[in-house]
Amino acid sequence: MNWIILVISGLFETVWAIALGRSAGFSRLVPSLVFAVALLLSMAGLAYAMRTIPTGTAYAVWVGIGAVGTAAFGMLWLGEPATLARVLCLLLIVAGVVGLKLAH
């Protein structure tokens, strides 16, 4: 169950990162509120998961999910370049996250 919560928390990291960019320095209300709520949920889930998952593993998985999710969102919906090199690097991050889970 803690691994599921950790994955969901990583997805909320993606949400808050995107909302932070959309908030225009916290000058836009809705993205700023989405950022705050997603950040709270993301951190709470990470903290909960760390009760049974080692800190280094939990944090690396959480950051990896957030980083890949945010970069993929940028490439798919924000017009950021989706070069072969970028996609391969994201796949390496995914492989690392999966490896951390399997090695746990």
Tab-separated table of N, CA, C and O in Angstrom, residues 3 6 46-47 49-63 100 104:
chain	number	residue	atom	x	y	z
A	3	TRP	N	3.721	1.712	-1.364
A	3	TRP	CA	4.257	1.965	-2.705
A	3	TRP	C	3.212	2.644	-3.581
A	3	TRP	O	3.552	3.536	-4.371
A	6	LEU	N	3.101	6.167	-2.561
A	6	LEU	CA	4.298	6.857	-3.050
A	6	LEU	C	4.150	7.234	-4.521
A	6	LEU	O	4.491	8.355	-4.921
A	46	LEU	N	4.298	11.298	0.602
A	46	LEU	CA	5.708	10.934	0.723
A	46	LEU	C	6.050	10.611	2.177
A	46	LEU	O	6.693	9.596	2.458
A	47	ALA	N	5.609	11.454	3.078
A	47	ALA	CA	5.883	11.225	4.498
A	47	ALA	C	5.268	9.908	4.972
A	47	ALA	O	5.901	9.145	5.710
A	49	ALA	N	4.550	7.251	3.111
A	49	ALA	CA	5.272	6.133	2.495
A	49	ALA	C	6.610	5.887	3.176
A	49	ALA	O	7.066	4.746	3.276
A	50	MET	N	7.233	6.941	3.674
A	50	MET	CA	8.541	6.811	4.319
A	50	MET	C	8.465	6.095	5.666
A	50	MET	O	9.500	5.804	6.259
A	51	ARG	N	7.270	5.803	6.114
A	51	ARG	CA	7.151	5.033	7.360
A	51	ARG	C	7.700	3.620	7.178
A	51	ARG	O	8.204	3.032	8.123
A	52	THR	N	7.589	3.076	5.958
A	52	THR	CA	8.072	1.706	5.721
A	52	THR	C	9.072	1.601	4.574
A	52	THR	O	9.758	0.593	4.467
A	53	ILE	N	9.148	2.597	3.725
A	53	ILE	CA	10.102	2.589	2.613
A	53	ILE	C	11.298	3.439	3.036
A	53	ILE	O	11.112	4.551	3.531
A	54	PRO	N	12.523	2.949	2.845
A	54	PRO	CA	13.697	3.738	3.237
A	54	PRO	C	13.691	5.127	2.602
A	54	PRO	O	13.268	5.302	1.448
A	55	THR	N	14.170	6.091	3.352
A	55	THR	CA	14.123	7.492	2.930
A	55	THR	C	14.745	7.708	1.558
A	55	THR	O	14.137	8.344	0.692
A	56	GLY	N	15.942	7.208	1.341
A	56	GLY	CA	16.619	7.418	0.060
A	56	GLY	C	15.848	6.831	-1.103
A	56	GLY	O	15.706	7.461	-2.158
A	57	THR	N	15.325	5.647	-0.913
A	57	THR	CA	14.543	4.987	-1.967
A	57	THR	C	13.252	5.746	-2.226
A	57	THR	O	12.904	6.035	-3.376
A	58	ALA	N	12.532	6.077	-1.156
A	58	ALA	CA	11.248	6.771	-1.308
A	58	ALA	C	11.438	8.114	-2.001
A	58	ALA	O	10.702	8.452	-2.937
A	59	TYR	N	12.429	8.872	-1.566
A	59	TYR	CA	12.649	10.189	-2.154
A	59	TYR	C	13.058	10.088	-3.618
A	59	TYR	O	12.558	10.836	-4.463
A	60	ALA	N	13.948	9.169	-3.938
A	60	ALA	CA	14.392	9.012	-5.325
A	60	ALA	C	13.237	8.597	-6.231
A	60	ALA	O	13.102	9.111	-7.350
A	61	VAL	N	12.404	7.693	-5.772
A	61	VAL	CA	11.253	7.261	-6.566
A	61	VAL	C	10.274	8.424	-6.740
A	61	VAL	O	9.791	8.689	-7.847
A	62	TRP	N	10.001	9.141	-5.673
A	62	TRP	CA	9.075	10.280	-5.697
A	62	TRP	C	9.556	11.355	-6.679
A	62	TRP	O	8.798	11.823	-7.529
A	63	VAL	N	10.830	11.704	-6.580
A	63	VAL	CA	11.399	12.717	-7.481
A	63	VAL	C	11.404	12.210	-8.923
A	63	VAL	O	11.090	12.965	-9.849
A	100	LEU	N	14.946	0.635	-8.334
A	100	LEU	CA	14.888	0.878	-6.892
A	100	LEU	C	13.762	0.090	-6.237
A	100	LEU	O	13.920	-0.442	-5.135
A	104	HIS	N	14.393	-3.142	-3.559
A	104	HIS	CA	13.949	-2.841	-2.183
A	104	HIS	C	13.737	-4.082	-1.390
A	104	HIS	O	13.404	-5.078	-1.428
